[in-house]
Coordinates of C-alpha atoms in Angstrom, one line a residue:
M8 CA 35.4 39.3 46.3
F9 CA 32.5 37.8 44.3
T10 CA 33.4 36.3 40.9
T11 CA 31.4 34.6 38.3
R12 CA 33.5 31.4 38.6
P13 CA 36.3 30.3 40.8
T14 CA 40.0 30.7 39.8
L15 CA 40.8 27.1 39.2
Q16 CA 43.8 25.6 41.1
G17 CA 45.7 22.3 40.9
T18 CA 49.0 20.7 40.2
F19 CA 48.6 18.6 37.0
G20 CA 47.6 20.9 34.2
M21 CA 45.4 23.9 33.3
V22 CA 43.8 25.1 30.0
S23 CA 41.8 28.2 29.2
S24 CA 40.3 29.0 25.8
T25 CA 37.5 30.7 24.1
H26 CA 35.5 27.5 23.6
W27 CA 34.8 24.7 26.1
L28 CA 35.4 21.9 23.5
A29 CA 38.9 23.2 22.7
S30 CA 39.7 23.5 26.4
Q31 CA 38.5 20.0 27.1
S32 CA 40.3 18.5 24.1
A33 CA 43.5 20.2 25.1
M34 CA 43.0 18.8 28.7
A35 CA 42.4 15.3 27.2
V36 CA 45.9 15.5 25.6
L37 CA 47.4 16.5 29.0
E38 CA 45.6 13.5 30.6
D39 CA 47.0 11.3 27.9
G40 CA 50.6 12.2 28.8
G41 CA 51.1 15.1 26.4
N42 CA 52.7 18.4 27.4
A43 CA 51.4 21.9 27.2
F44 CA 52.5 22.3 23.6
D45 CA 50.8 19.1 22.4
A46 CA 47.7 20.2 24.2
A47 CA 47.7 23.7 22.6
V48 CA 48.0 22.3 19.1
A49 CA 45.1 19.9 19.6
G50 CA 43.0 22.7 21.1
A51 CA 43.9 25.0 18.2
F52 CA 42.7 22.5 15.5
V53 CA 39.5 22.0 17.4
L54 CA 39.0 25.8 17.5
H55 CA 39.2 25.7 13.7
V56 CA 36.2 23.4 13.7
V57 CA 34.0 24.9 16.4
E58 CA 34.8 28.6 15.9
P59 CA 35.2 28.8 12.1
H60 CA 33.7 32.3 12.2
L61 CA 36.7 33.3 14.3
N62 CA 39.7 31.4 13.0
G63 CA 40.8 28.7 10.5
P64 CA 43.8 26.8 9.3
A65 CA 44.6 29.3 6.6
G66 CA 44.6 32.2 9.1
E67 CA 47.4 33.3 11.3
V68 CA 48.7 32.9 14.9
P69 CA 51.3 34.5 17.1
I70 CA 52.5 32.1 19.8
L71 CA 54.4 32.9 23.0
L72 CA 56.0 29.8 24.5
A73 CA 57.9 29.4 27.8
P74 CA 59.5 25.9 27.9
A75 CA 60.2 24.8 31.5
G76 CA 63.6 26.1 32.4
G77 CA 64.1 27.8 29.0
E78 CA 63.7 31.2 27.5
V79 CA 60.4 32.8 26.4
R80 CA 60.2 32.7 22.6
V81 CA 57.8 34.0 19.9
L82 CA 56.7 31.6 17.2
C83 CA 55.5 33.8 14.3
G84 CA 52.5 32.2 12.4
Q85 CA 51.8 35.4 10.5
G86 CA 52.3 34.9 6.8
V87 CA 53.7 37.6 4.5
A88 CA 52.3 39.5 1.5
P89 CA 52.6 37.5 -1.7
A90 CA 55.1 38.5 -4.4
G91 CA 52.3 40.0 -6.5
A92 CA 50.8 42.0 -3.7
T93 CA 52.2 45.5 -4.5
V94 CA 50.7 48.9 -3.9
A95 CA 50.9 49.5 -7.7
H96 CA 48.8 46.4 -8.4
Y97 CA 46.0 47.3 -6.0
R98 CA 46.1 51.0 -7.0
G99 CA 45.8 49.8 -10.6
L100 CA 42.5 48.1 -9.7
G101 CA 41.2 51.5 -8.5
L102 CA 41.5 50.7 -4.8
D103 CA 42.7 53.0 -2.0
L104 CA 42.2 50.4 0.7
V105 CA 42.8 46.7 0.6
P106 CA 39.3 45.0 0.6
G107 CA 38.1 43.6 3.9
T108 CA 37.1 40.3 2.3
G109 CA 38.1 38.2 -0.7
P110 CA 41.4 36.8 -2.1
L111 CA 43.0 40.2 -2.6
A112 CA 43.2 40.5 1.2
A113 CA 44.8 37.0 1.6
A114 CA 48.4 36.9 2.9
V115 CA 50.4 33.6 2.8
P116 CA 48.5 31.4 5.3
G117 CA 50.5 31.1 8.6
A118 CA 48.6 29.3 11.3
F119 CA 48.9 25.7 10.1
D120 CA 52.7 25.8 9.7
A121 CA 53.2 27.5 13.0
W122 CA 51.2 24.9 14.9
L123 CA 53.0 22.0 13.2
L124 CA 56.4 23.6 13.9
L125 CA 55.5 23.9 17.5
L126 CA 54.4 20.3 17.6
R127 CA 57.6 19.1 15.9
D128 CA 60.0 21.1 18.1
H129 CA 58.3 21.2 21.5
G130 CA 55.6 18.5 21.5
T131 CA 55.8 14.7 22.1
K132 CA 52.7 13.4 20.3
S133 CA 52.2 12.3 16.8
L134 CA 50.2 14.5 14.3
A135 CA 47.5 11.7 14.2
D136 CA 47.1 11.8 18.0
I137 CA 46.7 15.6 17.9
L138 CA 44.3 15.8 14.9
R139 CA 41.9 13.1 16.0
Y140 CA 39.9 15.6 18.1
A141 CA 39.4 18.0 15.3
I142 CA 38.7 15.2 12.8
G143 CA 36.1 13.8 15.1
Y144 CA 34.2 17.1 15.5
A145 CA 34.4 17.8 11.8
E146 CA 33.3 14.4 10.7
H147 CA 30.7 13.5 13.3
G148 CA 29.6 17.0 14.2
H149 CA 29.4 19.5 17.1
P150 CA 26.6 21.6 18.5
P151 CA 27.4 25.1 17.2
V152 CA 27.5 28.1 19.4
E153 CA 24.8 30.8 18.8
N154 CA 27.3 33.3 17.4
L155 CA 28.3 30.9 14.6
G156 CA 24.7 30.7 13.5
R157 CA 24.2 34.5 13.7
T158 CA 27.4 35.0 11.7
V159 CA 26.2 32.7 8.9
Q160 CA 22.8 34.3 8.9
S161 CA 24.4 37.7 8.5
V162 CA 26.1 36.6 5.2
R163 CA 23.4 34.1 4.1
E164 CA 22.5 36.0 0.9
L165 CA 26.2 36.3 -0.1
F166 CA 26.6 32.5 0.5
E167 CA 23.5 31.6 -1.5
T168 CA 24.3 33.9 -4.5
E169 CA 28.1 34.2 -4.7
W170 CA 30.0 32.0 -2.2
T171 CA 28.1 28.8 -2.9
S172 CA 31.0 26.6 -1.6
S173 CA 30.5 28.2 1.8
A174 CA 26.7 27.6 1.6
R175 CA 27.3 23.8 1.1
V176 CA 29.1 23.7 4.5
Y177 CA 27.4 26.3 6.6
L178 CA 23.8 26.2 5.3
P179 CA 23.1 22.5 5.5
G180 CA 19.6 21.9 4.2
G181 CA 19.3 25.6 3.5
R182 CA 19.4 26.5 7.3
S183 CA 21.9 28.4 9.3
P184 CA 23.6 26.4 12.1
R185 CA 21.9 26.5 15.5
P186 CA 22.5 25.0 18.9
G187 CA 21.2 21.5 19.4
R188 CA 21.7 20.5 15.7
L189 CA 25.0 19.0 14.9
L190 CA 27.1 20.8 12.3
R191 CA 29.6 18.8 10.3
N192 CA 32.4 19.7 7.9
P193 CA 33.1 16.5 6.0
A194 CA 35.5 18.2 3.6
L195 CA 37.7 19.4 6.4
A196 CA 37.8 16.0 8.0
A197 CA 38.7 14.5 4.7
T198 CA 41.5 17.0 4.3
W199 CA 43.2 16.0 7.5
K200 CA 42.6 12.3 6.9
R201 CA 44.3 12.6 3.5
L202 CA 47.1 14.6 5.0
L203 CA 47.8 11.8 7.5
A204 CA 47.5 9.1 4.9
E205 CA 50.0 10.9 2.5
T206 CA 52.6 11.3 5.3
E207 CA 52.2 8.0 7.1
G208 CA 55.4 6.5 5.6
A209 CA 57.6 9.5 5.9
G210 CA 59.6 8.3 8.9
D211 CA 59.7 9.1 12.6
R212 CA 57.4 11.6 14.4
E213 CA 59.3 14.7 13.4
A214 CA 59.7 13.5 9.8
R215 CA 56.0 12.9 9.4
I216 CA 55.2 16.4 10.8
D217 CA 57.7 17.9 8.3
A218 CA 56.1 15.9 5.5
A219 CA 52.7 17.3 6.4
R220 CA 54.1 20.8 6.4
E221 CA 55.4 20.1 2.9
V222 CA 52.0 18.9 1.7
W223 CA 50.6 22.2 2.9
R224 CA 53.2 24.2 1.1
T225 CA 53.5 22.2 -2.2
G226 CA 51.0 19.3 -2.2
F227 CA 47.3 19.0 -2.7
I228 CA 46.5 21.6 -0.1
A229 CA 48.7 24.2 -1.7
E230 CA 47.3 23.5 -5.1
A231 CA 43.7 24.0 -3.9
L232 CA 44.6 27.2 -2.1
V233 CA 46.2 28.7 -5.2
R234 CA 43.2 27.7 -7.3
Q235 CA 40.9 29.4 -4.9
A236 CA 43.0 32.6 -4.7
R237 CA 42.9 33.0 -8.5
R238 CA 39.1 32.6 -8.7
P239 CA 37.4 36.0 -9.2
T240 CA 35.5 36.7 -5.9
L241 CA 33.1 39.4 -4.8
D242 CA 34.6 41.4 -2.0
T243 CA 33.9 44.5 0.1
S244 CA 34.8 46.8 -2.9
G245 CA 31.6 45.5 -4.6
E246 CA 33.7 44.1 -7.4
R247 CA 35.0 40.6 -8.2
H248 CA 38.8 40.3 -7.9
S249 CA 41.3 37.5 -8.1
G250 CA 44.0 37.3 -5.4
T251 CA 47.8 37.4 -5.7
L252 CA 48.7 34.2 -3.7
G253 CA 50.8 31.9 -5.9
A254 CA 52.5 28.5 -5.6
A255 CA 55.9 30.0 -5.0
D256 CA 54.5 32.1 -2.2
L257 CA 53.3 29.1 -0.3
A258 CA 56.4 27.0 -1.1
G259 CA 58.8 29.7 0.1
W260 CA 57.4 30.6 3.5
S261 CA 57.5 28.9 6.9
A262 CA 56.9 30.0 10.5
T263 CA 59.9 31.3 12.4
Y264 CA 61.1 31.8 16.0
E265 CA 62.2 35.1 17.4
A266 CA 62.9 36.9 20.7
P267 CA 60.1 38.7 22.4
A268 CA 59.8 42.4 23.0
T269 CA 59.9 43.0 26.7
Y270 CA 59.4 45.6 29.3
D271 CA 60.1 45.5 33.1
W272 CA 57.5 47.0 35.5
H273 CA 57.5 46.7 39.3
G274 CA 59.2 43.3 39.4
W275 CA 57.2 42.0 36.4
T276 CA 58.5 41.5 32.9
L277 CA 55.9 41.5 30.1
C278 CA 56.8 39.5 26.9
K279 CA 55.1 40.3 23.6
A280 CA 55.6 39.7 19.9
G281 CA 57.5 42.4 18.1
P282 CA 56.2 45.5 16.3
W283 CA 54.9 43.4 13.3
S284 CA 52.1 42.9 15.9
Q285 CA 50.5 45.5 18.1
G286 CA 52.1 43.8 21.1
P287 CA 54.6 46.6 22.0
A288 CA 51.6 48.9 22.5
L289 CA 50.9 47.1 25.8
L290 CA 54.5 47.7 26.7
Q291 CA 54.3 51.3 25.8
Q292 CA 51.1 51.7 27.9
L293 CA 53.0 50.3 30.9
A294 CA 56.0 52.7 30.2
L295 CA 53.6 55.6 30.1
L296 CA 52.1 55.0 33.5
P297 CA 53.0 57.5 36.2
P298 CA 55.2 56.4 39.1
E299 CA 52.2 56.5 41.4
L300 CA 48.9 55.3 39.9
P301 CA 45.5 56.8 41.1
P302 CA 43.2 54.5 43.0
Y303 CA 42.2 51.4 41.0
G304 CA 38.9 51.9 39.2
S305 CA 38.6 55.6 39.9
A306 CA 37.9 58.2 37.3
D307 CA 41.5 59.4 37.6
Y308 CA 42.7 55.9 37.0
L309 CA 40.6 55.3 33.9
H310 CA 41.5 58.7 32.5
V311 CA 45.3 58.1 32.9
L312 CA 45.0 54.7 31.2
I313 CA 42.8 55.9 28.4
E314 CA 45.0 58.8 27.5
G315 CA 48.1 56.7 27.7
C316 CA 46.5 54.2 25.4
K317 CA 45.8 56.9 22.8
L318 CA 49.5 57.9 22.8
A319 CA 50.7 54.3 22.5
M320 CA 48.3 53.6 19.6
A321 CA 49.2 56.8 17.8
D322 CA 52.8 55.5 17.9
R323 CA 51.6 52.2 16.6
E324 CA 50.1 53.9 13.6
A325 CA 53.3 55.9 12.9
W326 CA 56.0 53.4 13.7
Y327 CA 54.9 49.8 13.9
G328 CA 55.2 47.3 11.0
D329 CA 57.4 44.5 9.6
A330 CA 60.1 47.0 8.8
A331 CA 63.8 47.0 9.7
D332 CA 63.8 50.5 11.2
V333 CA 61.1 50.4 13.8
P334 CA 62.6 52.4 16.7
L335 CA 61.3 50.1 19.5
A336 CA 64.1 50.8 22.0
E337 CA 63.5 54.5 21.8
L338 CA 59.7 54.1 22.0
L339 CA 60.1 52.1 25.3
S340 CA 62.9 54.3 26.7
D341 CA 62.4 56.2 30.0
A342 CA 63.2 59.6 28.4
Y343 CA 60.8 59.2 25.6
S344 CA 58.0 57.9 27.8
A345 CA 58.5 60.8 30.3
G346 CA 58.0 63.3 27.5
R347 CA 54.9 61.5 26.2
R348 CA 53.5 61.2 29.7
A349 CA 53.6 64.9 30.1
L350 CA 51.1 65.2 27.3
V351 CA 48.4 63.7 29.5
G352 CA 46.4 66.5 30.9
D353 CA 43.1 66.7 32.8
R354 CA 41.0 66.8 29.6
A355 CA 40.4 64.0 27.0
S356 CA 42.5 64.4 23.8
H357 CA 40.7 64.0 20.5
E358 CA 43.9 64.2 18.5
L359 CA 46.1 61.5 17.0
R360 CA 49.5 62.4 18.4
P361 CA 52.4 60.2 17.4
G362 CA 55.7 61.0 18.9
S363 CA 59.2 61.6 17.5
P364 CA 61.5 58.8 18.9
G365 CA 65.1 59.6 18.4
G366 CA 64.2 62.9 16.7
R367 CA 62.5 61.1 13.8
T368 CA 59.6 62.7 12.1
P369 CA 56.4 60.6 12.3
R370 CA 54.4 59.9 9.2
L371 CA 50.8 58.7 9.2
S372 CA 48.8 57.3 6.3
V373 CA 47.0 59.9 4.3
H374 CA 43.8 57.9 5.0
A375 CA 44.4 58.3 8.8
H376 CA 44.8 62.1 8.3
A377 CA 41.7 62.2 6.2
I378 CA 39.5 60.7 8.9
A379 CA 41.1 62.6 11.8
G380 CA 38.5 64.6 13.7
D381 CA 35.4 62.9 12.4
E382 CA 33.8 59.4 12.2
T383 CA 34.1 58.9 8.4
G384 CA 34.4 55.2 7.8
F385 CA 33.9 54.2 11.4
D386 CA 31.8 51.0 11.9
P387 CA 30.6 50.9 15.5
M388 CA 30.3 47.1 15.2
G389 CA 34.0 46.7 14.6
A390 CA 34.2 45.5 11.0
G391 CA 37.1 43.3 10.0
E392 CA 37.4 40.9 12.9
P393 CA 34.1 39.2 12.5
T394 CA 31.0 41.2 13.4
V395 CA 27.8 39.7 14.7
A396 CA 24.6 41.6 15.3
H397 CA 22.5 40.9 18.4
P398 CA 19.0 41.9 19.4
P399 CA 19.1 44.9 21.7
G400 CA 19.7 43.9 25.3
G401 CA 20.7 40.3 24.4
P402 CA 24.0 38.6 25.5
E403 CA 27.0 40.7 24.6
A404 CA 24.8 43.5 23.2
A405 CA 26.1 47.0 23.3
A406 CA 23.9 50.0 23.7
D407 CA 23.2 50.1 19.9
G408 CA 22.3 46.4 19.9
A409 CA 25.5 45.3 18.3
T410 CA 28.7 43.6 19.4
R411 CA 32.2 43.6 18.2
G412 CA 33.5 40.4 16.7
D413 CA 36.2 38.4 18.3
T414 CA 38.9 35.9 17.4
C415 CA 40.2 33.1 19.6
H416 CA 42.6 32.6 22.4
L417 CA 44.2 29.6 24.1
D418 CA 46.5 29.3 27.2
V419 CA 48.0 26.1 28.6
V420 CA 50.4 25.3 31.5
D421 CA 51.4 21.8 32.5
R422 CA 52.8 20.0 35.5
W423 CA 56.4 20.3 34.2
G424 CA 56.1 24.1 34.0
N425 CA 55.8 24.5 30.3
M426 CA 53.6 27.5 29.4
I427 CA 52.0 28.8 26.2
A428 CA 49.8 31.7 25.1
A429 CA 48.4 31.8 21.5
T430 CA 45.8 34.0 19.7
P431 CA 44.7 32.2 16.5
S432 CA 42.6 34.2 14.1
G433 CA 41.8 34.8 10.4
G434 CA 40.6 32.4 7.8
W435 CA 37.1 33.3 8.9
L436 CA 34.1 31.7 7.2
Q437 CA 32.9 35.3 6.3
S438 CA 36.3 36.4 5.0
N439 CA 36.6 34.3 1.9
P440 CA 34.7 31.4 0.3
V441 CA 35.3 27.9 1.6
V442 CA 37.9 26.2 -0.6
P443 CA 35.6 23.3 -1.8
E444 CA 38.3 20.7 -1.8
L445 CA 39.5 21.6 1.7
G446 CA 36.6 22.8 3.8
F447 CA 38.1 26.1 5.0
P448 CA 38.7 29.6 3.5
L449 CA 41.7 31.8 3.0
G450 CA 42.3 34.7 5.3
T451 CA 42.2 38.5 4.9
R452 CA 45.1 39.9 7.0
L453 CA 46.4 42.1 4.2
Q454 CA 43.5 44.5 4.9
M455 CA 45.7 45.8 7.7
T456 CA 48.3 47.3 5.3
W457 CA 48.2 50.7 3.7
L458 CA 48.2 51.3 0.0
E459 CA 50.9 54.0 0.3
E460 CA 54.6 53.5 -0.2
G461 CA 57.1 54.2 2.5
L462 CA 55.1 53.5 5.7
P463 CA 56.2 50.8 8.2
N464 CA 53.0 49.0 7.4
S465 CA 52.8 49.6 3.7
L466 CA 51.7 46.6 1.5
T467 CA 55.0 45.1 0.5
P468 CA 55.7 41.7 -1.0
G469 CA 57.5 39.5 1.6
R470 CA 56.5 41.6 4.6
R471 CA 54.1 40.6 7.3
P472 CA 51.0 42.8 7.6
R473 CA 50.9 44.3 11.1
T474 CA 48.5 42.2 13.0
T475 CA 46.4 43.0 16.1
L476 CA 46.9 39.5 17.5
T477 CA 48.9 39.8 20.7
P478 CA 49.2 37.0 23.3
S479 CA 51.2 37.7 26.5
I480 CA 53.5 35.9 28.9
A481 CA 54.4 37.6 32.2
L482 CA 57.5 36.8 34.3
R483 CA 57.9 37.6 37.9
D484 CA 61.5 38.2 39.0
G485 CA 62.6 36.5 35.7
T486 CA 60.5 33.4 36.0
P487 CA 57.4 32.8 33.8
V488 CA 54.3 32.9 36.0
M489 CA 51.3 33.8 33.8
A490 CA 50.1 33.4 30.2
F491 CA 47.1 35.4 29.0
G492 CA 45.4 37.0 26.1
T493 CA 42.1 37.9 24.5
P494 CA 40.2 38.2 21.2
G495 CA 39.1 41.7 20.2
G496 CA 41.2 43.2 17.4
D497 CA 42.5 46.7 18.3
H498 CA 41.1 46.3 21.8
Q499 CA 43.3 43.3 22.8
D500 CA 46.1 45.3 24.4
Q501 CA 43.7 47.6 26.1
W502 CA 41.8 44.8 27.7
Q503 CA 45.0 43.0 28.6
L504 CA 46.5 46.0 30.3
H505 CA 43.4 46.4 32.5
F506 CA 43.5 42.7 33.3
F507 CA 47.3 42.7 34.1
L508 CA 47.0 45.7 36.4
A509 CA 44.0 44.2 38.2
V510 CA 46.2 41.1 38.9
A511 CA 49.3 43.2 39.8
L512 CA 47.6 45.9 41.9
R513 CA 44.7 44.1 43.7
G514 CA 46.8 41.3 45.3
P515 CA 46.3 37.5 45.6
V516 CA 43.3 35.5 46.8
R517 CA 43.3 32.0 48.2
G518 CA 47.0 31.7 47.9
G519 CA 47.3 32.6 44.2
L520 CA 46.8 35.3 41.6
D521 CA 43.2 36.5 41.3
L522 CA 42.8 35.6 37.7
Q523 CA 39.0 35.3 37.6
G524 CA 38.5 38.5 39.6
A525 CA 40.7 40.4 37.2
I526 CA 38.9 38.9 34.2
D527 CA 35.5 39.7 35.7
A528 CA 36.3 43.3 36.6
P529 CA 34.5 46.0 34.6
N530 CA 36.5 46.7 31.4
W531 CA 36.5 49.4 28.7
H532 CA 38.1 50.4 25.4
N533 CA 38.6 53.5 23.2
D534 CA 38.6 53.9 19.4
S535 CA 40.5 57.1 19.1
F536 CA 42.9 55.7 16.5
P537 CA 42.4 54.3 13.0
S538 CA 41.0 50.8 13.1
S539 CA 43.2 48.0 11.8
F540 CA 40.3 46.6 9.8
H541 CA 38.5 47.7 6.7
P542 CA 37.1 50.4 6.4
R543 CA 39.8 51.7 8.8
G544 CA 37.6 54.2 10.7
R545 CA 38.2 55.9 14.1
R546 CA 36.1 57.7 16.7
P547 CA 38.1 60.4 18.3
G548 CA 37.6 60.8 22.1
S549 CA 35.4 57.7 22.3
V550 CA 35.3 55.5 25.4
T551 CA 33.1 52.4 25.7
V552 CA 32.5 51.1 29.3
E553 CA 30.5 48.4 30.8
S554 CA 27.3 49.4 32.6
R555 CA 28.8 47.9 35.8
T556 CA 31.2 50.9 35.9
D557 CA 30.4 53.3 38.7
P558 CA 28.0 56.0 37.4
A559 CA 30.1 58.7 39.2
V560 CA 33.1 57.6 37.2
V561 CA 31.2 57.8 34.0
A562 CA 30.0 61.3 34.8
E563 CA 33.5 62.5 35.7
L564 CA 34.9 61.0 32.4
R565 CA 32.3 62.9 30.5
R566 CA 33.1 66.1 32.4
R567 CA 36.7 65.7 31.2
G568 CA 35.6 65.5 27.6
H569 CA 35.5 61.8 27.0
D570 CA 32.7 60.7 24.6
V571 CA 31.4 57.8 26.8
T572 CA 29.2 55.0 25.5
V573 CA 27.8 52.8 28.3
G574 CA 27.5 49.2 26.9
H575 CA 26.0 46.0 28.2
G576 CA 27.3 45.0 31.7
W577 CA 29.3 42.1 30.3
S578 CA 30.5 43.4 26.9
E579 CA 34.1 44.3 27.2
G580 CA 37.0 41.8 27.2
R581 CA 37.3 38.1 26.3
L582 CA 40.3 37.2 28.4
C583 CA 41.8 33.8 29.2
A584 CA 44.6 33.2 31.6
V585 CA 46.7 30.4 33.2
A586 CA 49.4 30.8 35.9
R587 CA 52.0 28.9 37.8
D588 CA 53.5 29.7 41.2
P589 CA 57.2 28.7 40.9
A590 CA 57.6 28.4 44.6
T591 CA 54.9 25.8 45.1
G592 CA 54.1 24.4 41.6
V593 CA 50.5 25.3 42.1
L594 CA 48.8 26.0 38.7
S595 CA 45.7 28.2 38.2
A596 CA 43.4 29.2 35.4
A597 CA 40.4 31.4 34.6
A598 CA 38.2 32.2 31.6
N599 CA 36.0 35.0 30.5
P600 CA 32.2 34.6 31.3
R601 CA 31.2 37.2 28.6
G602 CA 29.7 35.4 25.6
M603 CA 29.1 32.3 27.7
Q604 CA 31.5 30.0 25.8
G605 CA 35.0 30.5 27.2
Y606 CA 36.0 28.0 29.8
A607 CA 39.0 27.0 31.9
V608 CA 39.6 23.4 32.9
G609 CA 42.3 21.7 34.9
R610 CA 43.2 19.6 38.0

């Protein structure tokens, strides 16, 4: 079949990411003798520089890693709510939702420590070797992608009047970044240089990495982050608030390893982060599939997947969070899934219908109940994960001339069989002011929590906010064969399901998995559940499809009661993927053509 690009194949190493400079920097590490984990860390720090509107060092990242011959593990780079981040404190400020921007929304930063822990435990390179690519682009400049300039322009007035430290970095000479003009971030380059200088004499490779982690937690970086968090800052509430992040919060947290959540389907095993992420929603969608699927791409096929997604995401709202009593085994059980599957009829449901695993009574946020059945608070541009307006009909434009924002993704597989999938996000330039001493802002992941007590995702000190970030590793007959993921907030596990089924159902091409064909295939999403992002809206019964979808399929979905929006032909999905055939050692990779900046490289 025709694809926008070939599925790359080789035997040395493969990288796929949402920006070509990150992909090529990671590949350079592989060429220099590094492994997949070295390469991923280097690529991640480059993403902080070249996609600062989509991720940053003070954001967060869930990582799935499959060391050659070892078990798949989750490395959690999602920080927790600070000690002072209580429901009572936020309610006392007159808030019923955590703001979508500003220091009140900042969790303990998680991305930096997770990447360094990965490098220490699974990499081979020094921190200086890894950071040199990011330092080079920050110090000497990179040509910014168009979406970076559009994002800055959309918050230009805020930067000029309130967040002036951000203006100094992102409005050089009073102008928004644009392609063809180099954008520099000298403060960020200086931060990493100082970090390397302060840890140079700490000992061997591992000791120097640990020393750098300590500087982040208790040294000059921590001190600057806490100062910034305590500065009153204008946020989405329209008021100026100080955050709750303190020195003890930073000093007391580190990234951790854990076992993945898994589900077996037709010889495949899907591995995801646990229910502190939305990852198990992909597993539930698989569990809800009927024994025999309708023909791929048909109206029946889309209807079954859309309705199953609604049920899984309703369960996400009622049951997922960083809580001890998430009934994940029951949610994935055959008996529970069969009962839920029976709720899928011929018509589109417009209800939010969480189930009762193990006989438990579901409880939703009062806010979710309040918006059920209408579009109150729904932002069609997808507020929260960064939103960028486009002229109607332009690249990535939807029917209303807008596009949802993204985050980042990065996959690597090397010649030894090491494999990694990671979805870095948060710490966006439009989420918080740039910390002037450091060159990057705090994150806003606490906006995903509820300001009500007793929910799995209630704002609670020491707990992780439930994140939308959800990379994937797939095993075939027990062996890791594919790493994949996508930006896209609440849509990530919708787009990933469609991609995975396209790989699994449509068969191989040219002796390998059809990664590029599965990425290029028309995609879709629905917004029938509360958004994870401020202002937490939903659009019951909605489905957004690409215009490449068969018009007959669109007409049939509408007949069944789906509220269908036909978007731009290349507007849905931002997938990256790498794979390895364990029988031959052949590696492959593919990247999303939508947005014209994701690239796979390899040989």
